[in-house]
Coordinates of C-alpha atoms and ligand atoms in Angstrom, one line a residue:
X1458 CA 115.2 210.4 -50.4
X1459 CA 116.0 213.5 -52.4
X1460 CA 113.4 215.9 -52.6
X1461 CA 111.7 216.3 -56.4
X1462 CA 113.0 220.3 -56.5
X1463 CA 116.3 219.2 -55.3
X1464 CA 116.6 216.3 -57.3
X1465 CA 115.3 218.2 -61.0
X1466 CA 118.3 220.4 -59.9
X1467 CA 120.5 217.9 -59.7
X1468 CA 119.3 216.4 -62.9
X1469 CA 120.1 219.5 -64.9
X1470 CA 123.8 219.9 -63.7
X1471 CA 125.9 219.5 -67.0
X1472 CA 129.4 217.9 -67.5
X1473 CA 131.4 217.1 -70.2
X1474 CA 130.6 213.6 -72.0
X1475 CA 132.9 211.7 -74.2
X1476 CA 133.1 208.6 -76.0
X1477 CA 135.6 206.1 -77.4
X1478 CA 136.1 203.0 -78.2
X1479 CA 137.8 200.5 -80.5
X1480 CA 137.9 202.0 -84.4
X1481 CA 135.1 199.8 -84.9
X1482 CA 134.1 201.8 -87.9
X1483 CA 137.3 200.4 -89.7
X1484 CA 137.0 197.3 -89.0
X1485 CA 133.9 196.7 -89.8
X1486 CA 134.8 197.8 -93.0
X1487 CA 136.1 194.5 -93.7
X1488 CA 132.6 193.2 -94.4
X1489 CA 133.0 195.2 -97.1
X1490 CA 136.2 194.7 -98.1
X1491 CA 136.2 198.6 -100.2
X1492 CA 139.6 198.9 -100.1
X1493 CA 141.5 200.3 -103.2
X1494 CA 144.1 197.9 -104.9
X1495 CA 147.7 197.7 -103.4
X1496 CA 150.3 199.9 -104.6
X1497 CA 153.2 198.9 -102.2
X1498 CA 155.2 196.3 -101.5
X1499 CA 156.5 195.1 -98.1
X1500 CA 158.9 192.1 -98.0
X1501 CA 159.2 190.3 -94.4
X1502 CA 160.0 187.2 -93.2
X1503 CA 157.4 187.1 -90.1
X1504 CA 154.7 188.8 -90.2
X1505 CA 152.6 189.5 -87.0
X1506 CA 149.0 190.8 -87.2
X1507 CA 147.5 192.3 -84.0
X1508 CA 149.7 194.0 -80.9
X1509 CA 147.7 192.8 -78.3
X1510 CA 149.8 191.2 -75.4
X1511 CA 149.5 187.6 -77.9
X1512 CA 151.0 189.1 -80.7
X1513 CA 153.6 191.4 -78.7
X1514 CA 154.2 188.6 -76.9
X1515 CA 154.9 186.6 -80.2
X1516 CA 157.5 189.2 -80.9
X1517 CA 159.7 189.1 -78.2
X1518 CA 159.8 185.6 -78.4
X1519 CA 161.0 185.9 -82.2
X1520 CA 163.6 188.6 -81.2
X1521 CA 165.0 186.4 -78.0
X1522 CA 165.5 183.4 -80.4
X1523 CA 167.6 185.9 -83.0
X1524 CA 164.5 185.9 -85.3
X1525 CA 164.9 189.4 -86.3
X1526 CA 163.4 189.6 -89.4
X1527 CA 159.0 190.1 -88.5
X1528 CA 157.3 193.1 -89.0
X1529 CA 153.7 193.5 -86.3
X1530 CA 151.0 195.6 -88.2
X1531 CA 148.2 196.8 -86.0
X1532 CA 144.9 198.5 -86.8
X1533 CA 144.9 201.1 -84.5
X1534 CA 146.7 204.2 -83.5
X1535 CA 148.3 202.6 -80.5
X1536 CA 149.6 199.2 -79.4
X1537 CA 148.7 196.9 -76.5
X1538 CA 144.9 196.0 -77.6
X1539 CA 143.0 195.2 -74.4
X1540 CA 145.7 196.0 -72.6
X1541 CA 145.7 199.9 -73.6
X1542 CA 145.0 202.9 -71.7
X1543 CA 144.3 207.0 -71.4
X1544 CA 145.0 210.3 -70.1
X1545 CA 143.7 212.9 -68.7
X1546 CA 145.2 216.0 -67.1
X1547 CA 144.8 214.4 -63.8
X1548 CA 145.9 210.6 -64.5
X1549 CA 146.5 207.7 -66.4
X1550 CA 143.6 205.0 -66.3
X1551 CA 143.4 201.5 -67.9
X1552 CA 140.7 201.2 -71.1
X1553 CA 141.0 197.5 -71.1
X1554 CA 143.0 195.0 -68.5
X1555 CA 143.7 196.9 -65.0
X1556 CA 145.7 194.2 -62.9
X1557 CA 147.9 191.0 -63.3
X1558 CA 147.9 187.8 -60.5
X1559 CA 150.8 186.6 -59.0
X1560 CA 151.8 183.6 -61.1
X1561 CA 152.3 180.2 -60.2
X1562 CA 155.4 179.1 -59.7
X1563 CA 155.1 176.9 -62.4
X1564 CA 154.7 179.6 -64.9
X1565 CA 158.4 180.1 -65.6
X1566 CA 158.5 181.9 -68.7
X1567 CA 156.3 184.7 -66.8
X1568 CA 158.6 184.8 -63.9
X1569 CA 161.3 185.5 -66.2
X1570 CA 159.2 188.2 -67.9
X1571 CA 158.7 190.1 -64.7
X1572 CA 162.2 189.7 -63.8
X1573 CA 163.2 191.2 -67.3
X1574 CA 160.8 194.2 -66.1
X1575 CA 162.2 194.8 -62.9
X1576 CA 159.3 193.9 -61.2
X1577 CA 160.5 190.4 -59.9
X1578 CA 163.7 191.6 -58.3
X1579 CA 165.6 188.4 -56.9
X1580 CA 165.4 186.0 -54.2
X1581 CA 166.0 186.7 -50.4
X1582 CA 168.0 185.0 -47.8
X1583 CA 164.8 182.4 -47.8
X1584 CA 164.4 181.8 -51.1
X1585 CA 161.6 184.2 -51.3
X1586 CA 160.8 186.1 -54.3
X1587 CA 161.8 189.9 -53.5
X1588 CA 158.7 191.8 -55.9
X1589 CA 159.0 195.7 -56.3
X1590 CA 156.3 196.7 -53.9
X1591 CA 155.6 199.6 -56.0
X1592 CA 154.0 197.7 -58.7
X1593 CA 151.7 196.0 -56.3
X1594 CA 148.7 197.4 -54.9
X1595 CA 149.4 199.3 -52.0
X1596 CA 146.7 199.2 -49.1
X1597 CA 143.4 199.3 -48.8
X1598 CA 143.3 197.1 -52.0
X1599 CA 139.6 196.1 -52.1
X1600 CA 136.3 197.4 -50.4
X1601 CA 133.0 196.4 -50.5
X1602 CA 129.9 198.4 -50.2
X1603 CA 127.5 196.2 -48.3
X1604 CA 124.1 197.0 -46.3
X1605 CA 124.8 200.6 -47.0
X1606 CA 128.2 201.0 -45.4
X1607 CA 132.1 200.0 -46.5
X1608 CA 133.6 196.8 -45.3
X1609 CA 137.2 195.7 -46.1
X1610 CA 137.6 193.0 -48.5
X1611 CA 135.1 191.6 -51.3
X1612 CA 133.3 188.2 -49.4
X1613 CA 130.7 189.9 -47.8
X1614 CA 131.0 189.9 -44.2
X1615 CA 128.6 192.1 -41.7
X1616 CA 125.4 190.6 -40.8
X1617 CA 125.1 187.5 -42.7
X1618 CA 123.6 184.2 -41.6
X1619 CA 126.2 181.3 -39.8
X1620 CA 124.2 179.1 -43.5
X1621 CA 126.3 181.8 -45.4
X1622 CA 128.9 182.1 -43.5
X1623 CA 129.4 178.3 -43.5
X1624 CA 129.1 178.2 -47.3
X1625 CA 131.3 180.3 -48.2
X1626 CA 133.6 178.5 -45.6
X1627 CA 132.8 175.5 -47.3
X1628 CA 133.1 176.6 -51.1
X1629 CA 136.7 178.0 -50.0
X1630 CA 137.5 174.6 -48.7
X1631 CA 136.4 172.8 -51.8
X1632 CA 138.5 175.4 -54.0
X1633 CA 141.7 174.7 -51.8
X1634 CA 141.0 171.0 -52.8
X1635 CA 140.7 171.8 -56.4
X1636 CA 143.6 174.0 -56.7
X1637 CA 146.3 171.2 -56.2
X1638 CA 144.5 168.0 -57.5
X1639 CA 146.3 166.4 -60.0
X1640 CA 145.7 163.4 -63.0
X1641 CA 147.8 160.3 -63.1
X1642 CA 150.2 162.0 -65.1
X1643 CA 150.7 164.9 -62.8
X1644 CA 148.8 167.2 -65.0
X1645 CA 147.0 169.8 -62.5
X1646 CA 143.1 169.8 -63.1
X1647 CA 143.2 173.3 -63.4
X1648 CA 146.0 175.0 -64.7
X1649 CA 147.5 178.6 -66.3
X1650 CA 147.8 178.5 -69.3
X1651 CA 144.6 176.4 -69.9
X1652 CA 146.3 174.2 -72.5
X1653 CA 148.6 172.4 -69.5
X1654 CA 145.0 171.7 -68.1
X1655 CA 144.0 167.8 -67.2
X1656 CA 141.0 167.1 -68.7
X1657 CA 140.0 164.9 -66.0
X1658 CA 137.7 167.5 -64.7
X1659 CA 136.3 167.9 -68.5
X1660 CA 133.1 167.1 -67.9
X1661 CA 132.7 170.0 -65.8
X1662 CA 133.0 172.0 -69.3
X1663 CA 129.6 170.5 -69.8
X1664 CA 127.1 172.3 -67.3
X1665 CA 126.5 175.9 -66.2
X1666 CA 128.8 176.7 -63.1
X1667 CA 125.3 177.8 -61.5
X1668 CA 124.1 174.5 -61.8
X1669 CA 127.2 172.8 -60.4
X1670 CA 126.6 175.2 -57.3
X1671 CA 123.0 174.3 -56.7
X1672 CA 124.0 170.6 -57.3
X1673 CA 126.4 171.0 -54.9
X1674 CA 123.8 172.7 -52.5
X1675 CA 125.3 176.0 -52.3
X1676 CA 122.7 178.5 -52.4
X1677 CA 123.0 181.9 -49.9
X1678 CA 122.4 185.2 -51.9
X1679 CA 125.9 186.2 -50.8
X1680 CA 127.7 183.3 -51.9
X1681 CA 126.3 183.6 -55.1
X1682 CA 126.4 187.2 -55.4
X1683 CA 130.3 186.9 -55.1
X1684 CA 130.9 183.8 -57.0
X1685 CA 129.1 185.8 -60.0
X1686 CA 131.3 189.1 -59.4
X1687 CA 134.0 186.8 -59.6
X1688 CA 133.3 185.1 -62.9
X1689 CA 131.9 188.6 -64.2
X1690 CA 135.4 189.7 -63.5
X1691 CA 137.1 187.4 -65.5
X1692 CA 135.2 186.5 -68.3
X1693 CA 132.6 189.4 -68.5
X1694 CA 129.3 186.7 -67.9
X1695 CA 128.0 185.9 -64.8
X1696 CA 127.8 182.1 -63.4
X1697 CA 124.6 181.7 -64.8
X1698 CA 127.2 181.4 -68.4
X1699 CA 130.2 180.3 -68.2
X1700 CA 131.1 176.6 -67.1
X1701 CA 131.4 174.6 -63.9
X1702 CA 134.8 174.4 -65.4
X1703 CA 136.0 178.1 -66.2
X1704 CA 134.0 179.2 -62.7
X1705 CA 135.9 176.9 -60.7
X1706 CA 139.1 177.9 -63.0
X1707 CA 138.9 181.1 -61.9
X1708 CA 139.5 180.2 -58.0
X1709 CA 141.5 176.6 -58.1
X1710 CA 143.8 177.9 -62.2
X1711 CA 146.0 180.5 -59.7
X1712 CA 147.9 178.0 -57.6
X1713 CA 149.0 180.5 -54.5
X1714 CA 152.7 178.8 -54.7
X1715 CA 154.7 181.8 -55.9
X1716 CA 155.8 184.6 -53.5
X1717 CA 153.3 183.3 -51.1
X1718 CA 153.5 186.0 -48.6
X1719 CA 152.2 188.6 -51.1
X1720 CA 148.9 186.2 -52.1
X1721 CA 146.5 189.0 -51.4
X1722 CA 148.0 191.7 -54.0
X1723 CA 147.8 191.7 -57.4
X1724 CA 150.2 193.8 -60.1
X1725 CA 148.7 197.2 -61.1
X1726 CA 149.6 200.4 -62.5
X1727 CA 147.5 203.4 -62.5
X1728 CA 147.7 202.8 -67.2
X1729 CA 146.8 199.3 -65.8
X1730 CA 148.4 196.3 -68.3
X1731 CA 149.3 199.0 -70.0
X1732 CA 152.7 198.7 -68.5
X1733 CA 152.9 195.4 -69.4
X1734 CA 152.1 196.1 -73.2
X1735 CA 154.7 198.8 -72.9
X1736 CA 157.6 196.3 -71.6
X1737 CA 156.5 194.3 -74.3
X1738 CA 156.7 197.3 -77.2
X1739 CA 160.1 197.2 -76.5
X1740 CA 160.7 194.2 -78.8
X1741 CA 159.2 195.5 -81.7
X1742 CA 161.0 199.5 -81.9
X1743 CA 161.2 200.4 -85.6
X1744 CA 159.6 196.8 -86.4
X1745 CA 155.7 197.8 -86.2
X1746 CA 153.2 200.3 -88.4
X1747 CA 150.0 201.1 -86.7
X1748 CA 147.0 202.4 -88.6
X1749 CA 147.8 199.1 -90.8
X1750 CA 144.3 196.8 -91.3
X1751 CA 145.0 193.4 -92.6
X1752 CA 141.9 192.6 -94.7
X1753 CA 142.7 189.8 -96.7
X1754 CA 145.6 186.8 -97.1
X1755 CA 146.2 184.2 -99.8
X1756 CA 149.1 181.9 -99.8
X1757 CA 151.1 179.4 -102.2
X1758 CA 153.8 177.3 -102.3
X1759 CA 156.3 179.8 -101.1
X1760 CA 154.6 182.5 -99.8
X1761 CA 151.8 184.4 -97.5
X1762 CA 150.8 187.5 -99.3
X1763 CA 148.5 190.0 -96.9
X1764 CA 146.3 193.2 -98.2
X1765 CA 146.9 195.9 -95.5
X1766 CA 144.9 199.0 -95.2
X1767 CA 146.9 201.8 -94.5
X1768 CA 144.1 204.4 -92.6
X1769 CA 146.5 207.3 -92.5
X1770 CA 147.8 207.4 -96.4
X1771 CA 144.3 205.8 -97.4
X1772 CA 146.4 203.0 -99.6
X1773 CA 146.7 199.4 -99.2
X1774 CA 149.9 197.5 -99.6
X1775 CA 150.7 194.1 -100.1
X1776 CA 152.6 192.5 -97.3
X1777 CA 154.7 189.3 -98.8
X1778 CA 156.0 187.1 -96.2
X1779 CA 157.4 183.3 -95.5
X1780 CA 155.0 182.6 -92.7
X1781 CA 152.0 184.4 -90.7
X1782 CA 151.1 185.0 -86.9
X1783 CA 147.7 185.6 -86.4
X1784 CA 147.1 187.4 -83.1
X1785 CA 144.2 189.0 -83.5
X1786 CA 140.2 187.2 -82.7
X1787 CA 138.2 185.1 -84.8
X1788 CA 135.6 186.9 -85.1
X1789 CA 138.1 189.1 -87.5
X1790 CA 139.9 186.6 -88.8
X1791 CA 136.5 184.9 -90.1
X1792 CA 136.1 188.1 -92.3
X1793 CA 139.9 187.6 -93.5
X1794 CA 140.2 184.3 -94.5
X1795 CA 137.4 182.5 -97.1
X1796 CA 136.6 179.2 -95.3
X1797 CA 136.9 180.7 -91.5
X1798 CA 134.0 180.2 -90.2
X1799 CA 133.4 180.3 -86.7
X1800 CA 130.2 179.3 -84.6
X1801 CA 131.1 178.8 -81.1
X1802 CA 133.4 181.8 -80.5
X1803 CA 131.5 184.4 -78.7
X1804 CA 132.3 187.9 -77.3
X1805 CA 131.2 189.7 -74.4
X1806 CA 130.8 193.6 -74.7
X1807 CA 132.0 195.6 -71.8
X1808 CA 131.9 199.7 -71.2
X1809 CA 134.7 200.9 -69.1
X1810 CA 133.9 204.7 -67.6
X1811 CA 136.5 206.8 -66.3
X1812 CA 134.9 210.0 -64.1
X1813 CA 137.2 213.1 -63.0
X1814 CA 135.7 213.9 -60.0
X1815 CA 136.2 216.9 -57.5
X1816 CA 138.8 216.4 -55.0
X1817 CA 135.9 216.4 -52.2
X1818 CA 134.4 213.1 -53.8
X1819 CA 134.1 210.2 -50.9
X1820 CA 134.5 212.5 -48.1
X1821 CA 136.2 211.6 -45.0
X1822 CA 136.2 208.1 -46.3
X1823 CA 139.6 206.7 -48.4
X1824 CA 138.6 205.0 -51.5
X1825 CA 140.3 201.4 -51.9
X1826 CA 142.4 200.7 -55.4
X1827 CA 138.9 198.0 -55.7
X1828 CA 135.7 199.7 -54.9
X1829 CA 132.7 197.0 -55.4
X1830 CA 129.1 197.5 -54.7
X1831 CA 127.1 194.9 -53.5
X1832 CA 124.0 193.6 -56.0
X1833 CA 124.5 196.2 -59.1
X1834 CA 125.0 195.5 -62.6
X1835 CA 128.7 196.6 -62.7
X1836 CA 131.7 195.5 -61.3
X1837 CA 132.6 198.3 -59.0
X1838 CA 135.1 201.4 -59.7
X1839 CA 139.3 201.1 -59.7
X1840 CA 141.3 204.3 -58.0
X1841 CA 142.9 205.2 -61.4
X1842 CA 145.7 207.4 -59.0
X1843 CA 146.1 204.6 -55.8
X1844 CA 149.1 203.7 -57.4
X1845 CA 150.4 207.4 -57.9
X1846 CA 153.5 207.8 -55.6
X1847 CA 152.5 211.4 -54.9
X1848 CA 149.9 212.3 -52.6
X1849 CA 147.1 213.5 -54.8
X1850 CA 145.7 216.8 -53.7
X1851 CA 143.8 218.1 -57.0
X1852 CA 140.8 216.1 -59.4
X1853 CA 139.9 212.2 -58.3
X1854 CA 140.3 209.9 -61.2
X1855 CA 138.6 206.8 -61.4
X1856 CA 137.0 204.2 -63.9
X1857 CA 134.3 201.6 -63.4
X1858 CA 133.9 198.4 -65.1
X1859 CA 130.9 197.1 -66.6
X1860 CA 130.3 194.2 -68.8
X1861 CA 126.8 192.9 -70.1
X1862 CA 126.3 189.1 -68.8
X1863 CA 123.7 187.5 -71.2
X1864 CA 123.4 184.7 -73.3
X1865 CA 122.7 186.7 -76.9
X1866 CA 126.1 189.3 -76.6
X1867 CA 125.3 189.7 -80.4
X1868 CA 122.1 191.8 -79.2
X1869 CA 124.0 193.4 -76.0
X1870 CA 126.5 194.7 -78.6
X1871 CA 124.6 196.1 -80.8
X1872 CA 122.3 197.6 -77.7
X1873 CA 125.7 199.2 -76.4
X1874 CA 126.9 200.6 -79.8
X1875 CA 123.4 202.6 -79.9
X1876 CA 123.5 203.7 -76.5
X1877 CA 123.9 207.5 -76.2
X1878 CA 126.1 209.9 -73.9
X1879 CA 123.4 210.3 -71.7
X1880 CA 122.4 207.0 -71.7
X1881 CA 125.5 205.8 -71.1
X1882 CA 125.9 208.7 -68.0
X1883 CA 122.5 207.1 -66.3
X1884 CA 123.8 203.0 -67.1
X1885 CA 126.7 204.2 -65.0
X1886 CA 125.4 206.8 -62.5
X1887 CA 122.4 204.5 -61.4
X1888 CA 124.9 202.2 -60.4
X1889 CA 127.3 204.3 -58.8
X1890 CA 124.3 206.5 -57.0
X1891 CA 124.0 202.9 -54.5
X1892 CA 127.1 203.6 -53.0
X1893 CA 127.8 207.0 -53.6
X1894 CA 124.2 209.0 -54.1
X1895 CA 125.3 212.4 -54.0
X1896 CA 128.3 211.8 -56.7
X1897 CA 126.8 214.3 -59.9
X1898 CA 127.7 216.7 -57.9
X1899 CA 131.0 216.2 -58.1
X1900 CA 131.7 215.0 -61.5
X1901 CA 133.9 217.0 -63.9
X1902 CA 134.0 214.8 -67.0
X1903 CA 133.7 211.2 -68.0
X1904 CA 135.3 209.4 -70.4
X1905 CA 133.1 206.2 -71.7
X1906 CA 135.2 203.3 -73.6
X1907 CA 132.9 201.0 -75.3
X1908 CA 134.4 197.8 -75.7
X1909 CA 132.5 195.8 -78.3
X1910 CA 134.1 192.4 -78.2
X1911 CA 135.5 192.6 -75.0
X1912 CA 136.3 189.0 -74.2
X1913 CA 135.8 185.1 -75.2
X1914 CA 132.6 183.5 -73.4
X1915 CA 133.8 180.0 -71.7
X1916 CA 130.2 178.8 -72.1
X1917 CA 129.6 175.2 -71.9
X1918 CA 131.3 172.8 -74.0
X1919 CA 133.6 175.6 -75.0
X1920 CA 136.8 175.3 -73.3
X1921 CA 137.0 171.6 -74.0
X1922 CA 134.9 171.8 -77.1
X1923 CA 136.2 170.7 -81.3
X1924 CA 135.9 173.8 -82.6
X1925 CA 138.5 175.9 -80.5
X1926 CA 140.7 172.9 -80.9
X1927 CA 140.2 172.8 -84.4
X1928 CA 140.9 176.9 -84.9
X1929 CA 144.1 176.3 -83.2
X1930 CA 145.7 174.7 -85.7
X1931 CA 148.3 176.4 -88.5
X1932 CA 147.4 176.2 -92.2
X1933 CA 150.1 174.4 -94.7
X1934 CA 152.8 175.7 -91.6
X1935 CA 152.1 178.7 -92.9
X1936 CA 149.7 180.3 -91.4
X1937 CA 149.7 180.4 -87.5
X1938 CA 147.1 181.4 -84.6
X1939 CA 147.4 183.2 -81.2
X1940 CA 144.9 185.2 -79.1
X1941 CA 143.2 185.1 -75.6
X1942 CA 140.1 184.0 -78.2
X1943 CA 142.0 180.5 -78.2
X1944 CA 142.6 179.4 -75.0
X1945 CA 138.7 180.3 -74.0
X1946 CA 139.8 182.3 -71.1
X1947 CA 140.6 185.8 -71.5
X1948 CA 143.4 186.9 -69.1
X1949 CA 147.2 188.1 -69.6
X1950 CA 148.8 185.3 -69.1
X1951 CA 146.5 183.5 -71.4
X1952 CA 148.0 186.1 -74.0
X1953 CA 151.2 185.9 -73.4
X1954 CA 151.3 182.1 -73.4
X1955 CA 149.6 182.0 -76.6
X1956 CA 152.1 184.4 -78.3
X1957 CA 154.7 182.2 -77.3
X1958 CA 152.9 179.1 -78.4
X1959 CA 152.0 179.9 -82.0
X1960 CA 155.7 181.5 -82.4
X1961 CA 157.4 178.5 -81.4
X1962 CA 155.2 176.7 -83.5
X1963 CA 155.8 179.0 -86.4
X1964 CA 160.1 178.9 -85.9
X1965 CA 159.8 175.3 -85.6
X1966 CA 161.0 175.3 -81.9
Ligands
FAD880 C1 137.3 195.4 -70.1 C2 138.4 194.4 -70.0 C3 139.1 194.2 -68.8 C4 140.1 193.3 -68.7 N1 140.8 193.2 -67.6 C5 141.8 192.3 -67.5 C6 142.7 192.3 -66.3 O1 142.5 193.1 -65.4 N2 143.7 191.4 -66.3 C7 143.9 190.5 -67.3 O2 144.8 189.7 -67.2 N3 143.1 190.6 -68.4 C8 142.1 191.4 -68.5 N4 141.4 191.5 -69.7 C9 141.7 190.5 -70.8 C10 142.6 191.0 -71.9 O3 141.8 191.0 -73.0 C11 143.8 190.1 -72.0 O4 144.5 190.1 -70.8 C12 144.8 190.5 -73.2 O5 145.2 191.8 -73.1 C13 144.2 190.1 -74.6 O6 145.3 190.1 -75.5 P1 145.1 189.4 -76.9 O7 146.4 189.6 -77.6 O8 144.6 188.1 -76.8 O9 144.0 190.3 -77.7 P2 143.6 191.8 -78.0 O10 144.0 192.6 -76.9 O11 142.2 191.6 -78.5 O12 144.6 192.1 -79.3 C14 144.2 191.9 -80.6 C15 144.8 193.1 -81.4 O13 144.6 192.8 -82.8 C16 144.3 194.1 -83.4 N5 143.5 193.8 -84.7 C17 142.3 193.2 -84.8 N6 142.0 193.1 -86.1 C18 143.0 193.5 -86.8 C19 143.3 193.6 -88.2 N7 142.4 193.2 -89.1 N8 144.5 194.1 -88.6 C20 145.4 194.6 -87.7 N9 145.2 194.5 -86.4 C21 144.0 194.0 -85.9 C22 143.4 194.8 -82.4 O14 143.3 196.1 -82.6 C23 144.2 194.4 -81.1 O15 145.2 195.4 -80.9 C24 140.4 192.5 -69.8 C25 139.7 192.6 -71.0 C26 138.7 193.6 -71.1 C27 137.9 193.7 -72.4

């Protein structure tokens, strides 16, 4: 314990504060709708709205199937969505999506995707994917801060009872089990994307993946503790939330049958999927505006004709096109279109904070690219620089991850959007402090991203539920869907899947 003196001391030590976030303040002028009357004209055959990795996505498929004529608008000042990132002086550092999985083997149109890239380089003598190692996380990948020290890896280890040792044993097991079961028709139980899914295992969809677990008699603190990092981590709501189905998704979707001696890396960059957004920009040079909010559509017999919002010249044009991609969420699109209303589709908020701290920060200790601490709100801190190929001698950079599990995210939102610099310093810090209790004083700046409608909840009776079905679908082949939003389960191959869907669809491949 800090004494008080000391402590005030520390309280008073000042650093720079700043926040961002998505332009919420323009879109929610589309509640509004006070946008002055078109006085442009844009003719396009395609027309994509939203650059996240769906809608970028969306594009490169046009352009690799000689569709050249689209044009992507996009609301803010960058592209990539979720899948964006900063700068400081010291280093880049994700503001959305941070790492990609290996894929499954299966997932062909991925592979080829990262072989475009240059990150999947070939095949070796053994048939062997040969991966750029750096674009991988380089070691230590993960730690976890557990009964007040480090250990390597996340599944808590030191000290724990043989009952939770044997759990998580036997949760493992069960995973492996549901990982490669298959229906009749050879249709995995779990799969990625979602929509090759069986849905044999559908009425999993229908309880709380807490209750599967207690049902199932698994019930040690650790266990639990990881199981709800883990579904935090994907989906932004802990297991109390989301499905039997999405929690079990999340271990037995990613099928371990792809380069299967690098299982235990993932694909990061210190922009995070930022690179990945940036691969994917590529298709779209000279065919994009940013700045551009779409904020209203109507169609007829021949055409789709969309009200754009230009935020930089403070017009609006009029976008006429033969067909529509919508890559962008519901809850937007419910405010674009008339009769799109949308009750089931719920969005976790998240806060991302990136600190520059002094080089001294974690003493002797090396910090991990994943640094987790055991029992806190958040989801631990990424090395923003453990990717850098240089050694890093000046400022640490590094961002944690917090999302705000609960089952009213309308109110958590709305709590978040209100929260103030300092607020938002002591959220973070009293989290950090567990692990790293002297840490003010080394901060420089931080950086906090709020993140309003971070990602899709896969409550119960979501996943497999008649609504998301039903928002799928195009209008008059006109009018066409794609975002994470849709599959239930926000991840980038979810994204990229869907762009590649809904174009097909709209192409009529
Ligand atoms: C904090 C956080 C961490 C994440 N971490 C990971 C991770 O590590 N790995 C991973 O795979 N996934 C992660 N994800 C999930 C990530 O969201 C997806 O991987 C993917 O990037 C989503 O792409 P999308 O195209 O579906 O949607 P979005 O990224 O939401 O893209 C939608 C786009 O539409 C634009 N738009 C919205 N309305 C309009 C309008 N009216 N007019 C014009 N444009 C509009 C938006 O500005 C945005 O660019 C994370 C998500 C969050 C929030």
């Amino acid at each position: 314990m800090l004494p008080f003196l000391q402590y005030c001391k520390q309280k008073s030590k000042s650093f720079l504060l700043k926040i961002t976030g998505t332009n919420s303040v323009l879109g929610h002028r589309l509640w509004a709708k006070d946008f002055p009357k078109p006085t442009e004209e844009i003719k396009t055959k395609f027309l994509i709205v939203g650059s996240g990795i769906s809608g970028l996505s969306a594009c490169r498929y046009l352009k690799n199937n000689n569709e050249n004529d689209f044009l992507l608008v996009e609301m803010e000042n960058h592209l990539g969505g979720n899948a964006s990132n900063g700068e400081n002086r010291f280093s880049k550092f994700p503001i959305g999506a941070h790492y990609l999985p290996i894929p499954n083997k299966e997932d062909l149109e991925l592979i080829e995707f990262l072989k475009d890239c240059k990150i999947y380089l070939g095949d070796d003598e053994n048939g062997l994917p040969v991966l750029d190692d750096e674009q991988l996380t380089f070691p230590k990948q993960e730690r976890l801060f557990f009964k007040n020290e480090w250990q390597n890896d996340l599944i808590p280890q030191n000290g724990i009872s043989s009952n939770a040792k044997e759990e998580i044993t036997g949760f493992f097991k069960l995973m492996d089990e549901f990982r490669i079961k298959k229906d009749n028709s050879g249709k995995y139980w779990f799969d990625i994307p979602v929509s090759k899914s069986s849905d044999e295992a559908k009425n999993l969809d229908q309880i709380t993946f807490l209750d599967w677990l207690v049902n199932n008699h698994f019930q040690s603190q650790e266990l639990l503790w990881l199981l709800d990092y883990s579904c935090k981590d994907d989906y932004g709501l802990g297991l109390k939330y989301v499905s039997a189905w999405a929690g079990i998704h999340y271990f037995a979707g990613r099928k371990n049958n792809w380069a299967t001696n690098r299982q235990d890396q993932v694909f990061t960059w210190p922009e995070g999927n930022a690179r990945l957004a940036k691969h994917l920009s590529e298709f779209v040079e000279n065919k994009h505006l940013k700045h551009h909010l779409v904020f209203d559509v109507n169609s007829d017999k021949d055409n789709v004709e969309v009200l754009v919002f230009d935020n930089q010249s403070k017009i609006s044009k009029k976008i006429i096109a033969e067909k529509v991609l919508f890559a962008t969420p519901q809850f937007v699109n419910q405010y674009i279109f008339k009769s799109r209303k949308l009750k089931n589709f719920n969005y976790v908020p998240w806060l991302l904070s990136t600190l520059t701290l002094k080089n001294e920060f974690g003493g002797a200790e090396e910090l991990a690219w994943d640094n987790v601490i055991f029992g806190t709100e958040g989801l631990g801190y990424i090395n923003d620089q453990h990717q850098n190929l240089n050694q890093i001698v000046g400022e640490k950079v590094i961002t944690h991850y917090r999302s705000f599990s609960t089952d009213n995210c309308k109110k958590a939102r709305r709590q978040l959007y209100n929260l103030k610099a300092d607020e938002l310093k002591n959220l973070v810090l009293d989290d950090l402090k567990v692990a790293h209790p002297e840490i003010e004083d080394f901060i420089i700046d931080i950086q906090f991203h709020k993140l309003g409608h971070g990602m899709i909840s896969p409550v119960p009776d979501f996943i497999f539920g008649v609504e998301k079905q039903l928002a799928k679908q195009n209008v008059d082949n006109k009018i066409f869907f794609a975002h994470t939003d849709l599959s239930g389960i926000s991840i980038f191959e979810e994204a990229f899947h869907q762009g590649i869907r809904a174009a097909k669809e709209m192409i009529g491949i």
